[in-house]
PDB file of C-alpha atoms in Angstrom:
ATOM      1  CA  VAL A 110      31.517 247.852  62.252  1.00 52.00           C
ATOM      2  CA  SER A 111      34.296 247.026  59.871  1.00 52.00           C
ATOM      3  CA  GLU A 112      35.428 243.545  58.866  1.00 53.00           C
ATOM      4  CA  SER A 113      38.727 243.984  60.681  1.00 52.00           C
ATOM      5  CA  THR A 114      37.107 244.647  64.049  1.00 54.00           C
ATOM      6  CA  LYS A 115      34.772 241.637  63.822  1.00 52.00           C
ATOM      7  CA  PRO A 116      35.900 238.768  66.033  1.00 52.00           C
ATOM      8  CA  THR A 117      37.016 235.883  63.965  1.00 53.00           C
ATOM      9  CA  GLN A 118      35.875 232.377  64.706  1.00 52.00           C
ATOM     10  CA  PRO A 119      38.584 229.744  64.511  1.00 51.00           C
ATOM     11  CA  SER A 120      37.998 227.257  61.758  1.00 50.00           C
ATOM     12  CA  SER A 121      38.802 224.377  64.073  1.00 49.00           C
ATOM     13  CA  THR A 122      37.859 223.495  67.629  1.00 51.00           C
ATOM     14  CA  LEU A 123      40.224 224.130  70.471  1.00 52.00           C
ATOM     15  CA  MET A 124      41.587 221.160  72.387  1.00 52.00           C
ATOM     16  CA  PHE A 125      43.605 221.793  75.509  1.00 54.00           C
ATOM     17  CA  GLY A 126      44.048 225.404  74.365  1.00 54.00           C
ATOM     18  CA  MET A 127      45.547 224.375  71.028  1.00 54.00           C
ATOM     19  CA  PRO A 128      43.779 224.383  67.695  1.00 55.00           C
ATOM     20  CA  SER A 129      42.880 221.017  66.228  1.00 54.00           C
ATOM     21  CA  ASN A 130      41.710 220.221  62.745  1.00 58.00           C
ATOM     22  CA  THR A 131      40.188 216.885  63.763  1.00 55.00           C
ATOM     23  CA  PRO A 132      36.616 216.633  64.949  1.00 56.00           C
ATOM     24  CA  PRO A 133      36.100 215.459  68.534  1.00 56.00           C
ATOM     25  CA  ALA A 134      35.899 211.685  68.854  1.00 57.00           C
ATOM     26  CA  ALA A 135      32.710 210.061  70.035  1.00 59.00           C
ATOM     27  CA  ALA A 136      32.930 208.673  73.572  1.00 62.00           C
ATOM     28  CA  ALA A 137      33.525 204.943  73.607  1.00 64.00           C
ATOM     29  CA  PRO A 138      31.109 202.869  75.722  1.00 68.00           C
ATOM     30  CA  PRO A 139      32.588 201.762  79.053  1.00 67.00           C
ATOM     31  CA  LYS A 140      33.962 198.248  79.337  1.00 67.00           C
ATOM     32  CA  PRO A 141      31.915 195.859  81.480  1.00 67.00           C
ATOM     33  CA  PHE A 142      33.351 195.265  84.957  1.00 60.00           C
ATOM     34  CA  SER A 143      35.186 191.979  85.079  1.00 59.00           C
ATOM     35  CA  GLY A 144      36.610 192.059  88.581  1.00 59.00           C
ATOM     36  CA  PHE A 145      39.819 193.347  90.074  1.00 54.00           C
ATOM     37  CA  SER A 146      42.958 192.119  88.413  1.00 53.00           C
ATOM     38  CA  PHE A 147      45.851 193.468  90.518  1.00 54.00           C
ATOM     39  CA  ALA A 148      48.172 192.985  87.528  1.00 56.00           C
ATOM     40  CA  ALA A 149      47.341 189.299  87.319  1.00 52.00           C
ATOM     41  CA  GLY A 150      46.030 189.406  83.789  1.00 51.00           C
ATOM     42  CA  PRO A 151      42.473 189.518  82.479  1.00 52.00           C
ATOM     43  CA  VAL A 152      39.701 187.692  84.236  1.00 49.00           C
ATOM     44  CA  VAL A 153      38.402 184.843  82.097  1.00 48.00           C
ATOM     45  CA  SER A 154      34.851 184.741  83.456  1.00 45.00           C
ATOM     46  CA  ALA A 155      32.954 187.128  85.645  1.00 45.00           C
ATOM     47  CA  ALA A 156      30.208 184.572  86.325  1.00 43.00           C
ATOM     48  CA  THR A 157      29.354 183.769  89.911  1.00 37.00           C
ATOM     49  CA  PRO A 158      30.878 180.557  91.227  1.00 40.00           C
ATOM     50  CA  ALA A 159      28.634 177.540  91.466  1.00 39.00           C
ATOM     51  CA  ILE A 160      27.480 176.323  94.862  1.00 39.00           C
ATOM     52  CA  PRO A 161      28.812 172.830  95.481  1.00 40.00           C
ATOM     53  CA  ASP A 162      26.323 170.025  95.913  1.00 42.00           C
ATOM     54  CA  ALA A 163      28.253 168.593  98.886  1.00 37.00           C
ATOM     55  CA  PRO A 164      26.487 168.723 102.251  1.00 41.00           C
ATOM     56  CA  LEU A 165      27.717 171.237 104.809  1.00 37.00           C
ATOM     57  CA  ASN A 166      28.963 168.492 107.123  1.00 39.00           C
ATOM     58  CA  SER A 167      31.123 166.906 104.434  1.00 37.00           C
ATOM     59  CA  SER A 168      33.734 164.467 105.664  1.00 39.00           C
ATOM     60  CA  THR A 169      36.577 166.024 103.653  1.00 39.00           C
ATOM     61  CA  THR A 170      37.797 169.550 103.091  1.00 40.00           C
ATOM     62  CA  GLU A 171      39.249 171.156  99.965  1.00 43.00           C
ATOM     63  CA  THR A 172      42.757 170.182 100.968  1.00 41.00           C
ATOM     64  CA  GLY A 173      41.757 166.549 101.392  1.00 41.00           C
ATOM     65  CA  ASP A 174      42.156 166.504 105.181  1.00 41.00           C
ATOM     66  CA  GLU A 175      39.928 163.923 106.788  1.00 44.00           C
ATOM     67  CA  ILE A 176      37.379 165.063 109.372  1.00 41.00           C
ATOM     68  CA  SER A 177      35.408 162.522 111.312  1.00 43.00           C
ATOM     69  CA  LYS A 178      31.640 162.791 111.017  1.00 46.00           C
ATOM     70  CA  ASP A 179      31.326 162.695 114.806  1.00 49.00           C
ATOM     71  CA  GLU A 180      33.426 165.844 115.173  1.00 47.00           C
ATOM     72  CA  THR A 181      31.241 168.950 115.273  1.00 47.00           C
ATOM     73  CA  THR A 182      32.064 172.583 115.716  1.00 43.00           C
ATOM     74  CA  LYS A 183      31.210 173.643 119.230  1.00 46.00           C
ATOM     75  CA  ILE A 184      31.051 177.155 120.549  1.00 45.00           C
ATOM     76  CA  GLU A 185      32.796 177.404 123.872  1.00 49.00           C
ATOM     77  CA  VAL A 186      30.887 179.243 126.519  1.00 53.00           C
ATOM     78  CA  VAL A 187      33.142 181.677 128.312  1.00 55.00           C
ATOM     79  CA  THR A 188      32.257 181.738 131.961  1.00 63.00           C
ATOM     80  CA  ASN A 189      33.191 184.366 134.459  1.00 72.00           C
ATOM     81  CA  GLU A 190      35.104 182.749 137.298  1.00 80.00           C
ATOM     82  CA  GLU A 191      33.802 185.404 139.706  1.00 83.00           C
ATOM     83  CA  GLU A 192      30.142 184.483 139.237  1.00 85.00           C
ATOM     84  CA  GLU A 193      28.120 181.571 140.508  1.00 90.00           C
ATOM     85  CA  GLU A 194      25.186 180.297 138.476  1.00 92.00           C
ATOM     86  CA  LEU A 195      22.192 179.740 140.753  1.00 94.00           C
ATOM     87  CA  TYR A 196      19.646 178.566 138.190  1.00 95.00           C
ATOM     88  CA  LEU A 197      19.394 178.018 134.436  1.00 95.00           C
ATOM     89  CA  CYS A 198      16.288 177.409 132.317  1.00 95.00           C
ATOM     90  CA  ARG A 199      14.696 178.411 129.030  1.00 95.00           C
ATOM     91  CA  ALA A 200      12.419 181.447 129.253  1.00 95.00           C
ATOM     92  CA  LYS A 201      10.824 184.239 127.304  1.00 95.00           C
ATOM     93  CA  TYR A 202      10.351 187.749 128.553  1.00 94.00           C
ATOM     94  CA  ARG A 203       7.630 190.317 128.112  1.00 94.00           C
ATOM     95  CA  LYS A 204       7.706 193.973 129.025  1.00 94.00           C
ATOM     96  CA  PHE A 205       4.860 196.384 129.619  1.00 93.00           C
ATOM     97  CA  ILE A 206       5.106 199.303 127.191  1.00 91.00           C
ATOM     98  CA  LYS A 207       3.530 202.273 128.997  1.00 89.00           C
ATOM     99  CA  THR A 208       3.111 204.477 125.930  1.00 90.00           C
ATOM    100  CA  GLU A 209       1.071 201.809 124.118  1.00 91.00           C
ATOM    101  CA  SER A 210      -0.447 200.174 127.248  1.00 91.00           C
ATOM    102  CA  ILE A 211       0.396 196.662 126.011  1.00 93.00           C
ATOM    103  CA  TRP A 212       2.556 193.730 127.016  1.00 92.00           C
ATOM    104  CA  LYS A 213       5.151 193.231 124.273  1.00 94.00           C
ATOM    105  CA  ASP A 214       6.813 189.847 123.674  1.00 93.00           C
ATOM    106  CA  PHE A 215      10.579 189.857 123.395  1.00 91.00           C
ATOM    107  CA  SER A 216      13.248 187.211 122.905  1.00 87.00           C
ATOM    108  CA  ALA A 217      13.324 183.695 124.237  1.00 93.00           C
ATOM    109  CA  GLY A 218      16.468 181.869 125.254  1.00 94.00           C
ATOM    110  CA  LYS A 219      18.583 180.734 128.194  1.00 95.00           C
ATOM    111  CA  LEU A 220      17.762 182.527 131.417  1.00 95.00           C
ATOM    112  CA  ARG A 221      20.616 182.506 133.948  1.00 94.00           C
ATOM    113  CA  LEU A 222      20.297 183.620 137.540  1.00 95.00           C
ATOM    114  CA  CYS A 223      23.747 184.483 138.931  1.00 93.00           C
ATOM    115  CA  ARG A 224      25.506 185.795 142.014  1.00 93.00           C
ATOM    116  CA  HIS A 225      28.837 187.613 141.911  1.00 92.00           C
ATOM    117  CA  LYS A 226      31.170 185.822 144.334  1.00 90.00           C
ATOM    118  CA  THR A 227      33.099 188.839 145.610  1.00 90.00           C
ATOM    119  CA  LYS A 228      30.531 191.637 145.323  1.00 91.00           C
ATOM    120  CA  LYS A 229      27.605 189.421 146.428  1.00 89.00           C
ATOM    121  CA  THR A 230      25.316 191.097 143.857  1.00 93.00           C
ATOM    122  CA  HIS A 231      22.586 189.180 142.049  1.00 95.00           C
ATOM    123  CA  TYR A 232      21.400 189.498 138.469  1.00 94.00           C
ATOM    124  CA  LEU A 233      19.606 187.685 135.680  1.00 95.00           C
ATOM    125  CA  THR A 234      20.561 187.473 132.027  1.00 94.00           C
ATOM    126  CA  LEU A 235      18.612 186.111 129.094  1.00 95.00           C
ATOM    127  CA  ARG A 236      20.554 185.226 125.958  1.00 94.00           C
ATOM    128  CA  ASN A 237      19.105 184.208 122.603  1.00 91.00           C
ATOM    129  CA  GLU A 238      20.234 181.081 120.719  1.00 89.00           C
ATOM    130  CA  TYR A 239      23.159 183.024 119.217  1.00 90.00           C
ATOM    131  CA  GLY A 240      24.457 184.081 122.625  1.00 89.00           C
ATOM    132  CA  SER A 241      23.479 187.755 122.403  1.00 92.00           C
ATOM    133  CA  VAL A 242      22.286 189.281 125.657  1.00 92.00           C
ATOM    134  CA  GLN A 243      18.612 190.203 125.339  1.00 94.00           C
ATOM    135  CA  LEU A 244      17.852 191.028 128.965  1.00 94.00           C
ATOM    136  CA  ASN A 245      20.221 191.927 131.790  1.00 94.00           C
ATOM    137  CA  LEU A 246      18.671 193.005 135.089  1.00 94.00           C
ATOM    138  CA  ALA A 247      20.029 193.451 138.587  1.00 94.00           C
ATOM    139  CA  ILE A 248      18.092 191.736 141.362  1.00 94.00           C
ATOM    140  CA  SER A 249      18.137 194.025 144.364  1.00 92.00           C
ATOM    141  CA  LYS A 250      17.125 193.371 147.933  1.00 93.00           C
ATOM    142  CA  GLY A 251      13.421 193.783 148.586  1.00 92.00           C
ATOM    143  CA  MET A 252      12.204 193.002 145.066  1.00 94.00           C
ATOM    144  CA  THR A 253       8.951 191.052 144.919  1.00 94.00           C
ATOM    145  CA  PHE A 254       8.084 188.344 142.403  1.00 95.00           C
ATOM    146  CA  LYS A 255       4.529 187.234 141.688  1.00 95.00           C
ATOM    147  CA  LYS A 256       4.095 183.649 140.493  1.00 95.00           C
ATOM    148  CA  VAL A 257       1.247 183.057 137.995  1.00 92.00           C
ATOM    149  CA  PRO A 258       0.812 179.299 137.414  1.00 91.00           C
ATOM    150  CA  LYS A 259      -1.243 177.982 134.512  1.00 88.00           C
ATOM    151  CA  LYS A 260      -1.697 174.531 132.988  1.00 85.00           C
ATOM    152  CA  LYS A 261       0.560 174.779 129.945  1.00 89.00           C
ATOM    153  CA  ILE A 262       2.698 177.780 130.854  1.00 91.00           C
ATOM    154  CA  GLY A 263       3.706 179.688 133.931  1.00 93.00           C
ATOM    155  CA  SER A 264       4.989 183.196 134.473  1.00 94.00           C
ATOM    156  CA  ILE A 265       6.633 185.399 137.061  1.00 95.00           C
ATOM    157  CA  GLN A 266       5.823 189.109 137.196  1.00 95.00           C
ATOM    158  CA  PHE A 267       8.108 191.728 138.726  1.00 95.00           C
ATOM    159  CA  VAL A 268       9.236 195.341 138.487  1.00 94.00           C
ATOM    160  CA  ALA A 269      12.857 196.244 137.714  1.00 93.00           C
ATOM    161  CA  VAL A 270      15.043 198.955 136.170  1.00 92.00           C
ATOM    162  CA  GLN A 271      16.395 198.087 132.727  1.00 91.00           C
ATOM    163  CA  ASP A 272      17.312 201.654 131.720  1.00 90.00           C
ATOM    164  CA  SER A 273      18.007 204.247 134.407  1.00 89.00           C
ATOM    165  CA  ALA A 274      16.717 207.030 132.133  1.00 90.00           C
ATOM    166  CA  ILE A 275      13.295 205.327 131.976  1.00 89.00           C
ATOM    167  CA  GLY A 276      13.088 204.035 135.547  1.00 91.00           C
ATOM    168  CA  PHE A 277      10.932 201.186 136.821  1.00 92.00           C
ATOM    169  CA  GLU A 278       9.328 198.908 134.232  1.00 93.00           C
ATOM    170  CA  SER A 279       7.115 195.824 134.569  1.00 94.00           C
ATOM    171  CA  PHE A 280       8.450 192.487 133.304  1.00 95.00           C
ATOM    172  CA  VAL A 281       7.115 188.947 132.946  1.00 95.00           C
ATOM    173  CA  LEU A 282       9.282 185.838 132.624  1.00 95.00           C
ATOM    174  CA  VAL A 283       7.390 183.052 130.846  1.00 95.00           C
ATOM    175  CA  VAL A 284       8.570 179.485 131.554  1.00 95.00           C
ATOM    176  CA  ARG A 285       7.281 175.920 131.435  1.00 94.00           C
ATOM    177  CA  PRO A 286       5.327 174.909 134.551  1.00 92.00           C
ATOM    178  CA  ASP A 287       8.002 172.421 135.667  1.00 93.00           C
ATOM    179  CA  HIS A 288      10.521 175.310 136.018  1.00 94.00           C
ATOM    180  CA  LEU A 289       8.150 177.813 137.588  1.00 95.00           C
ATOM    181  CA  ASP A 290       8.470 176.865 141.288  1.00 95.00           C
ATOM    182  CA  LYS A 291      12.267 176.540 141.291  1.00 96.00           C
ATOM    183  CA  LEU A 292      12.692 179.798 139.325  1.00 95.00           C
ATOM    184  CA  HIS A 293      10.351 181.666 141.679  1.00 96.00           C
ATOM    185  CA  ASP A 294      12.055 180.287 144.789  1.00 95.00           C
ATOM    186  CA  THR A 295      15.520 181.186 143.454  1.00 95.00           C
ATOM    187  CA  LEU A 296      14.438 184.751 142.578  1.00 95.00           C
ATOM    188  CA  GLU A 297      12.878 185.198 146.028  1.00 94.00           C
ATOM    189  CA  GLU A 298      16.083 183.950 147.680  1.00 94.00           C
ATOM    190  CA  MET A 299      18.188 186.336 145.581  1.00 93.00           C
ATOM    191  CA  ALA A 300      16.072 189.312 146.702  1.00 93.00           C
ATOM    192  CA  LYS A 301      16.620 188.626 150.436  1.00 90.00           C
TER     193      LYS A 301
END
């Protein structure tokens, strides 16, 4: 092979398809993130803001508006005008898990027994302290409720359909003994 047919190596590296006589620059380390600027200039400090020592129920706001200490934020309960509340108490529910053969404890909260005014259907709902529905069951005609009184706690056992794909499941409503009789009587009346 002759010298003229040997491929020649360029004496410089190629950059963007063009020869360059300068060596490639070392990559600069990335700048630390200092927040979004949105063309507002550099951020002076990226430190987290301090938590104020003021109590959460402070009597003044940032703008200086006065708030009385008696005024509290209240969550309004939205009620359905087409339903009638028959009974309300605090309860906890348990459900029998067939696959594990155990009674599993679920949420506690406000148990409401209601009747729809126009449809005349009955149902119970149990909501936790945040207002999320934890249990919502229809009470149909012919359902039976077994009252189990004890000294410190009482319960009512029954069978209902929570999920139509699963079918009938066993439930227990656990309440204080002073609510047990009235809750049982109201459930029995709803199932007539």
